[in-house]
mmCIF file of C-alpha atoms in Angstrom:
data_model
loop_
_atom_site.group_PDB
_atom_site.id
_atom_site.type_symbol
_atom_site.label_atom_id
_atom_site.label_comp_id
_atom_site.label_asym_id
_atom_site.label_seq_id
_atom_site.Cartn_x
_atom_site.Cartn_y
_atom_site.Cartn_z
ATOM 1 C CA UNK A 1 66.109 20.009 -90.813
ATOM 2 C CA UNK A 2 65.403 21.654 -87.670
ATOM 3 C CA UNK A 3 64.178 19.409 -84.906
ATOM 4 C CA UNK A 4 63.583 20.808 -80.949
ATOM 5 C CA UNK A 5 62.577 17.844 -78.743
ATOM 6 C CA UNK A 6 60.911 18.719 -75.202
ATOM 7 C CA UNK A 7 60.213 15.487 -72.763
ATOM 8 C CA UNK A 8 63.213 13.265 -73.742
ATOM 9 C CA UNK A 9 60.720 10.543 -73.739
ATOM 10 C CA UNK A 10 60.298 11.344 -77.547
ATOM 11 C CA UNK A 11 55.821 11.882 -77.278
ATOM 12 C CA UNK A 12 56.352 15.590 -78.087
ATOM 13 C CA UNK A 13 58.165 17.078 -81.060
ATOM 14 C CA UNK A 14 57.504 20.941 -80.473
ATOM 15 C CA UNK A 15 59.072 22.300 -83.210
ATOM 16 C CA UNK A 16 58.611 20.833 -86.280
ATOM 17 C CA UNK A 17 60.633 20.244 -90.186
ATOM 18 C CA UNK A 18 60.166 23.983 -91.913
ATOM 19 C CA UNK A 19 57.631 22.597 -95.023
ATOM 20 C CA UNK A 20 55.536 26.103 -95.475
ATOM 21 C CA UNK A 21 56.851 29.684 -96.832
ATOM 22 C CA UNK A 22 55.238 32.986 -96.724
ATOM 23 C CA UNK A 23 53.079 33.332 -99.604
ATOM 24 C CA UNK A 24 52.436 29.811 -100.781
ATOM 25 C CA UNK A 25 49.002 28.640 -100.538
ATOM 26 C CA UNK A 26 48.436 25.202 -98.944
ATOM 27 C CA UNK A 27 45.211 24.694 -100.423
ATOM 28 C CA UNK A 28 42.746 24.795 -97.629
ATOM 29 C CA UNK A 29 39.889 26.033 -99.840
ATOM 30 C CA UNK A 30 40.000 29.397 -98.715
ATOM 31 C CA UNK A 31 38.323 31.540 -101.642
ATOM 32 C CA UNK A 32 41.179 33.955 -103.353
ATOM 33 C CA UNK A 33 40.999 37.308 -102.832
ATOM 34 C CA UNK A 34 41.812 37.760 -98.573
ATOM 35 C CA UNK A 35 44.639 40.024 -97.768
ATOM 36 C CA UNK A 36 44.907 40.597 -93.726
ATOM 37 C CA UNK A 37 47.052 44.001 -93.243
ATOM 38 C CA UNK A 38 49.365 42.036 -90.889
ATOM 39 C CA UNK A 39 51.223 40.751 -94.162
ATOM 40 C CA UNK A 40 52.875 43.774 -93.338
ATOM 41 C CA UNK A 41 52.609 44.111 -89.968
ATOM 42 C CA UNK A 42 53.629 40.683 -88.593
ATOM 43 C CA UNK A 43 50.888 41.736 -85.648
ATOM 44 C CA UNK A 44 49.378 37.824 -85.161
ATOM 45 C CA UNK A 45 48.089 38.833 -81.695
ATOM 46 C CA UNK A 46 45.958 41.360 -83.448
ATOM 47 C CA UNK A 47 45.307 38.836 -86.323
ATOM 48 C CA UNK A 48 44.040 36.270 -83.671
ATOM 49 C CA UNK A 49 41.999 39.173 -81.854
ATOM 50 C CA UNK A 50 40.237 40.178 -84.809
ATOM 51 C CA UNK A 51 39.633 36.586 -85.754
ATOM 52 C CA UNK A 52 38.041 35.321 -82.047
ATOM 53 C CA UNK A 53 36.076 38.993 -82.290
ATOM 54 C CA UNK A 54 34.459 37.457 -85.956
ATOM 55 C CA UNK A 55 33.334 33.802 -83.798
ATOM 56 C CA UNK A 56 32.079 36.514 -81.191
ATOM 57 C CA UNK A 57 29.779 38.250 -83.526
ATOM 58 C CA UNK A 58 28.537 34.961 -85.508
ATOM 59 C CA UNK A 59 29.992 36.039 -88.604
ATOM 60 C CA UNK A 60 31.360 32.663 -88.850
ATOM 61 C CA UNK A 61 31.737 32.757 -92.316
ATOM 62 C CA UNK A 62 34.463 35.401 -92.310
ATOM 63 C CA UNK A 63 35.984 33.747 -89.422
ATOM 64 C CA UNK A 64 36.281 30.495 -91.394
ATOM 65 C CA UNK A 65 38.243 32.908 -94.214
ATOM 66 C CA UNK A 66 40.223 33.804 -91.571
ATOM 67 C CA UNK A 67 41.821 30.782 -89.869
ATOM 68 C CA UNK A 68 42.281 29.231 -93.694
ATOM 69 C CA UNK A 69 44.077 32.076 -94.372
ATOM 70 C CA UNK A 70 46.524 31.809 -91.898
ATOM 71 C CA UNK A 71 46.950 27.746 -91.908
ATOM 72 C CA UNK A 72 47.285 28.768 -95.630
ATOM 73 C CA UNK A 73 50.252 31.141 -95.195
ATOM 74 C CA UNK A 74 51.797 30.736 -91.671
ATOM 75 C CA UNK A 75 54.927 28.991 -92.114
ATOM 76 C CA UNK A 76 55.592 25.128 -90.531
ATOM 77 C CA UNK A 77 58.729 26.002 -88.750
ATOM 78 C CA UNK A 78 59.366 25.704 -84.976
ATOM 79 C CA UNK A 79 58.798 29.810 -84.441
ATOM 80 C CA UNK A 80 54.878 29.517 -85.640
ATOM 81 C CA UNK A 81 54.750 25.560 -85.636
ATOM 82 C CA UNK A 82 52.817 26.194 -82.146
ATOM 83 C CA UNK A 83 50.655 29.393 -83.299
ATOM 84 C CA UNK A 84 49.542 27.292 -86.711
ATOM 85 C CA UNK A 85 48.697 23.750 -84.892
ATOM 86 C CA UNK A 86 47.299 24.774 -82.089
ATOM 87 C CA UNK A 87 45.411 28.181 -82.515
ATOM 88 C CA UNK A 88 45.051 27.794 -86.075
ATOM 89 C CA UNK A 89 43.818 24.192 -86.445
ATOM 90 C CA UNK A 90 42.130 24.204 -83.131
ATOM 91 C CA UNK A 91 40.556 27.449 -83.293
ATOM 92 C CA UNK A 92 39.528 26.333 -86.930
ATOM 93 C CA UNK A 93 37.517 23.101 -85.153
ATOM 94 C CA UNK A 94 36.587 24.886 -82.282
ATOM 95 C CA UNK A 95 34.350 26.940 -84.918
ATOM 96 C CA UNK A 96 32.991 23.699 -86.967
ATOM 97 C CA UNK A 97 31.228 23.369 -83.526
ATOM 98 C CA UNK A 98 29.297 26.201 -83.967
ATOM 99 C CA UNK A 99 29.499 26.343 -87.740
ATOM 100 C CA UNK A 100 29.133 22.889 -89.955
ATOM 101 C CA UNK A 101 30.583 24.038 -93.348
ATOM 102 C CA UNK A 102 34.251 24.906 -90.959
ATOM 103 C CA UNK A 103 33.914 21.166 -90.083
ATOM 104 C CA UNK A 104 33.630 20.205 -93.467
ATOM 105 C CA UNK A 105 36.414 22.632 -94.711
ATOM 106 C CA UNK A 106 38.485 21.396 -92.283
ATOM 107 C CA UNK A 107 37.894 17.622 -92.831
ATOM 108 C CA UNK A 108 38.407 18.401 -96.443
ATOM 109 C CA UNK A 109 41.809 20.041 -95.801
ATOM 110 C CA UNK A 110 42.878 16.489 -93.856
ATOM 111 C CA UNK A 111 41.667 14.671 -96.901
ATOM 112 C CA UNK A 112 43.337 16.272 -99.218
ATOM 113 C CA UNK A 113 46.680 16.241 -97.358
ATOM 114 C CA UNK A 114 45.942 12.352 -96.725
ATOM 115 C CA UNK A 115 45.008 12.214 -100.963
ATOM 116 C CA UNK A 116 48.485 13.847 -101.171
ATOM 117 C CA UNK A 117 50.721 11.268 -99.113
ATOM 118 C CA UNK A 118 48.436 8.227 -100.623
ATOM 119 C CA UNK A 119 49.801 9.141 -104.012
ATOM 120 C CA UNK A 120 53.546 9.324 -103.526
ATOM 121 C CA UNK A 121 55.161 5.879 -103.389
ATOM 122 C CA UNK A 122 58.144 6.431 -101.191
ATOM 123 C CA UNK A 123 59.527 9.544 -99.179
ATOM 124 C CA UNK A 124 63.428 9.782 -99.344
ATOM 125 C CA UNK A 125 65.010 11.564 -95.768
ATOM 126 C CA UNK A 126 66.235 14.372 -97.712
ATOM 127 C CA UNK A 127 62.249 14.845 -98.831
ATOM 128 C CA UNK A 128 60.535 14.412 -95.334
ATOM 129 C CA UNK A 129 61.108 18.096 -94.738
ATOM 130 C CA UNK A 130 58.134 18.623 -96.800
ATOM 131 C CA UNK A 131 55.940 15.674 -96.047
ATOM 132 C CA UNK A 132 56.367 15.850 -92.004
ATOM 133 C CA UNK A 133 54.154 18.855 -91.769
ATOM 134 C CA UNK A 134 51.606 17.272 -93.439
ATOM 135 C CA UNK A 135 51.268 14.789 -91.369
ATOM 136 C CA UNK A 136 51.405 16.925 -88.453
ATOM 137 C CA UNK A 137 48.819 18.747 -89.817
ATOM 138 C CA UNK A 138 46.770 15.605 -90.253
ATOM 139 C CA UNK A 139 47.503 14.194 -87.021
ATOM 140 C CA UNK A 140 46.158 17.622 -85.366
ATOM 141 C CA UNK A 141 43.026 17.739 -87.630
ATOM 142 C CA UNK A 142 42.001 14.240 -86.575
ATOM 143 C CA UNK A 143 42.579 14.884 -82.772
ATOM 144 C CA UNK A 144 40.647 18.225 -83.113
ATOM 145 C CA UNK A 145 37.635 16.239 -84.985
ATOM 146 C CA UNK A 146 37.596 13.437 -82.658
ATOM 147 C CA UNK A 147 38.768 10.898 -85.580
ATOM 148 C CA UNK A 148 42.559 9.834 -84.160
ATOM 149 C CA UNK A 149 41.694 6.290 -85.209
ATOM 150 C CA UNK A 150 42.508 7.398 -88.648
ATOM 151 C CA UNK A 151 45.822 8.363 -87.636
ATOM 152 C CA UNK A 152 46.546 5.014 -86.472
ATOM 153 C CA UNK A 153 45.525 4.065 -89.716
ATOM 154 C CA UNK A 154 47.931 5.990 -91.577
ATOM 155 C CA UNK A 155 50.711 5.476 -89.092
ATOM 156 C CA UNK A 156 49.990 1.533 -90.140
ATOM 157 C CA UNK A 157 50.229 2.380 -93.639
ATOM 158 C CA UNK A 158 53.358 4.320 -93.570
ATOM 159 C CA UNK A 159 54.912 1.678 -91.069
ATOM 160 C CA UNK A 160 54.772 -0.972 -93.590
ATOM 161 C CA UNK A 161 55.362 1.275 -97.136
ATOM 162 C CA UNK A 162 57.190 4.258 -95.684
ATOM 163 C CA UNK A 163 59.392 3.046 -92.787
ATOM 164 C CA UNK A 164 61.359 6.248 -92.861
ATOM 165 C CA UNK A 165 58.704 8.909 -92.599
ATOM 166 C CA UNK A 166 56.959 6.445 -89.912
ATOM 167 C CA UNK A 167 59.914 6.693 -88.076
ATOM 168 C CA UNK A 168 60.259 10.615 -87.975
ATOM 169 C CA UNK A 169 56.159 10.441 -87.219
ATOM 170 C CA UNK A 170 56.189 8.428 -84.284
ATOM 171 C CA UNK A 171 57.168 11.188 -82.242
ATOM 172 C CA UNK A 172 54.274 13.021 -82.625
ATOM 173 C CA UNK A 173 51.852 9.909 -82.187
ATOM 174 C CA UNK A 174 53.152 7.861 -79.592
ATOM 175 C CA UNK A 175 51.157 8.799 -76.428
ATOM 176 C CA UNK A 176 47.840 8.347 -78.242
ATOM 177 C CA UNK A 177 49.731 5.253 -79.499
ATOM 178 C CA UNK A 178 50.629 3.773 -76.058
ATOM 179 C CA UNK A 179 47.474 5.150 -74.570
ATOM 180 C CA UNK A 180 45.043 3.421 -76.816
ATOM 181 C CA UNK A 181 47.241 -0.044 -76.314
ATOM 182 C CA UNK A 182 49.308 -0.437 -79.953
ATOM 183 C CA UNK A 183 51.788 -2.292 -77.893
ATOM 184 C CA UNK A 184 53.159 -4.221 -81.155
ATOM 185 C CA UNK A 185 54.052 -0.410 -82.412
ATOM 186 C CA UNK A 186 55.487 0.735 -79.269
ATOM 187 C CA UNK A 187 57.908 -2.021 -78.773
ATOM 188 C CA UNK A 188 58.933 -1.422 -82.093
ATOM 189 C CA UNK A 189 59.099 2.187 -82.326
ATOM 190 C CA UNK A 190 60.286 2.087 -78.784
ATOM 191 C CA UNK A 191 63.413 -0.748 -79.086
ATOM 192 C CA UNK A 192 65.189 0.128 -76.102
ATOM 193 C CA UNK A 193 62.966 1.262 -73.102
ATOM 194 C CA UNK A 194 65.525 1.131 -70.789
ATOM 195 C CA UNK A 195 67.927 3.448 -72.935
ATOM 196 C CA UNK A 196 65.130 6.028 -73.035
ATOM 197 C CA UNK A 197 64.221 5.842 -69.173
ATOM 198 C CA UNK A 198 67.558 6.637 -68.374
ATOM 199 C CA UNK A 199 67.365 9.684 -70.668
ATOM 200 C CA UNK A 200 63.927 10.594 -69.492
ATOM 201 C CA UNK A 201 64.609 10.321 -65.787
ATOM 202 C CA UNK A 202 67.640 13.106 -65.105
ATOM 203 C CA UNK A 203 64.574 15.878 -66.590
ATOM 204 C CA UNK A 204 61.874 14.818 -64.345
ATOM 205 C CA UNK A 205 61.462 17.723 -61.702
ATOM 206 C CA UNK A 206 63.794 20.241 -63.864
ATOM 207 C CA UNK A 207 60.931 21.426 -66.586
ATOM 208 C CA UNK A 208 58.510 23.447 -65.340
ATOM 209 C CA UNK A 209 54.539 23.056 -65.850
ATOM 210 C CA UNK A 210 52.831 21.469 -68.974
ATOM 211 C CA UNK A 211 56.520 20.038 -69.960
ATOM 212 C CA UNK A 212 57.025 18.521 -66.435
ATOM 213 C CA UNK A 213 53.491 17.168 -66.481
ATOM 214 C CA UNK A 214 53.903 15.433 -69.760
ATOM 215 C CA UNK A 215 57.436 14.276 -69.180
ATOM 216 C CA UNK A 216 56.062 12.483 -66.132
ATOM 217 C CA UNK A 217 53.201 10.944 -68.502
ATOM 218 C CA UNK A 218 55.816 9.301 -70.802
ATOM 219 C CA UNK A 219 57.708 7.405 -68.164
ATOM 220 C CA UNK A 220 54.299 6.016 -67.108
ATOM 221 C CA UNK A 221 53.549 5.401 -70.765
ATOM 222 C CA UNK A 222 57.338 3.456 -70.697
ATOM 223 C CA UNK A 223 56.570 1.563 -68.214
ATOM 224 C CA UNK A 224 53.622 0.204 -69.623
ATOM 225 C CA UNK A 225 55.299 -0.097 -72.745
ATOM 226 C CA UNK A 226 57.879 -2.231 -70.580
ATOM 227 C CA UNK A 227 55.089 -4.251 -69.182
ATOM 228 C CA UNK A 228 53.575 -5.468 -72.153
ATOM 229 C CA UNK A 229 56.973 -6.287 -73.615
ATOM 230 C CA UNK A 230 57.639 -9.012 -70.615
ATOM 231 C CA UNK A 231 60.134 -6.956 -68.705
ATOM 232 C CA UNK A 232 58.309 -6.780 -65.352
ATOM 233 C CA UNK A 233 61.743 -5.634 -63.651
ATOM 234 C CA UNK A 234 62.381 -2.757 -65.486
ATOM 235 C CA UNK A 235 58.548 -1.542 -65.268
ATOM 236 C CA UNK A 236 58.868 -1.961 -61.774
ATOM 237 C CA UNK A 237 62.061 -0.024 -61.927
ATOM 238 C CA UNK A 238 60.749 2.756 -63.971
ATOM 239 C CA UNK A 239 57.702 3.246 -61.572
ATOM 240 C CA UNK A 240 60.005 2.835 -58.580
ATOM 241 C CA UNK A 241 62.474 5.359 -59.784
ATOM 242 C CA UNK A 242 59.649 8.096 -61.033
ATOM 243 C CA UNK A 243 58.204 7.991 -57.373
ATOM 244 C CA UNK A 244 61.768 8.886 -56.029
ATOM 245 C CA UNK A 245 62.564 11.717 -58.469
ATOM 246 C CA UNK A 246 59.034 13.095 -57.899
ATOM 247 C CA UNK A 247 59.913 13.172 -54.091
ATOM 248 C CA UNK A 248 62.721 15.218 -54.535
ATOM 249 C CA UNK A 249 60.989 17.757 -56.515
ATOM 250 C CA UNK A 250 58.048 18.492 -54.135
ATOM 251 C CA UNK A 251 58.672 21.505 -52.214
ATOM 252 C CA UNK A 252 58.753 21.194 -48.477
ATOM 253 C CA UNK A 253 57.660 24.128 -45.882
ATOM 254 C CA UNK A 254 59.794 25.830 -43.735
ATOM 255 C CA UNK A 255 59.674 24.756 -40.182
ATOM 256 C CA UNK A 256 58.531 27.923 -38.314
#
């Protein structure tokens, strides 16, 4: 298993359990037949290019071919995990906005990964390094559609058949989680918040950009978390000590 966290705080798992080789179809739907040249050529930026030219010219329907083809084939580990999710999956929804039957494929794609978890009765740890991207992939679908409340719904159905994949998955779902008020998860997910603040804390003001920004956002999110779990002190702590680290970090002008 190969696991990169960024923001200690646990919400984001950026690289993800390798589930996907080269060459196996995921079943996405995507008509046989489609071979891009960059099989060979490894050239994704062109891939991509060629791709957002095809939504560009309202051949949508090619387009569509395109972004199955490459959620079909690009590989779940934490090189393309990022390319796959967010391109692939979002660039796929992006076009169901201007082209209903990408939508559909794509809500048919998260049912038939959902289909697939529903009929296995337990997941083993040595077996999660197939299952995890699936869920990921799920998780991203329903964010991109607008439909997270079914990934609460399947968090709550692993939590109380599947303990050990909902434990590997709360990673990737516990902002939404904290943000939309599933205190009874957090606490649980979350057992010591004051362990995890202390982790958090020393990275606040050392990761630059979108990773600082969202590292910040989980110690907010812990101290909520905190809140709702009756320790006042240790929210007030949390929000205390963010304040202080954030101080440091803010550049100051030179006197002239």
């Amino acid at each position: 298993m190969k696991r990169i966290w960024c923001g200690i705080g646990g919400a984001v798992l950026l690289s993800v359990l390798a589930g996907c080789h080269w060459g196996e179809k995921q079943d996405t739907g995507r008509p046989e037949g489609f071979l891009p040249p960059e099989v060979v050529t490894k050239d994704w930026s062109a891939y991509k290019k060629r791709t957002e030219k095809l939504v560009v010219e309202k051949r949508y329907a090619e387009a569509l071919e395109h972004y199955q083809w490459f959620i079909d084939h690009i590989p779940g580990d934490m090189d393309m995990a990022g390319e796959r999710r967010i391109w692939g999956l979002g660039g796929w929804a992006r076009l169901g906005k201007l082209y209903p039957p990408a939508r559909t494929a794509l809500a048919e794609l998260r049912d038939r990964k959902e289909a697939g978890l529903r009929s296995q009765k337990s997941v083993s740890s040595a077996e999660t390094v197939t299952v995890l991207p699936d869920l990921q992939d799920i998780g991203s679908i329903n964010r991109y559609l607008g439909e997270e409340e079914r990934t609460l719904a399947l968090f709550r159905r692993l939590d109380a058949e599947q303990p050990v994949l909902a434990q590997l998955y709360w990673p990737h779902v516990e902002g939404w989680m904290i943000d939309h008020d599933q205190m009874e998860l957090a606490e649980k997910y979350i057992p010591d918040i004051n362990e995890r603040w202390e982790a958090l804390k020393g990275h606040i003001g050392k990761t630059p950009g979108y990773h600082a920004r969202m590292i910040e956002e989980d110690a907010v999110r812990l101290a909520k978390v905190a809140r709702s779990a009756g320790q006042k002190e240790l929210a007030d702590r949390i929000g205390r000590e963010l304040k202080e680290q954030l101080q440091k970090t803010v550049p100051t002008i030179p006197s002239e």
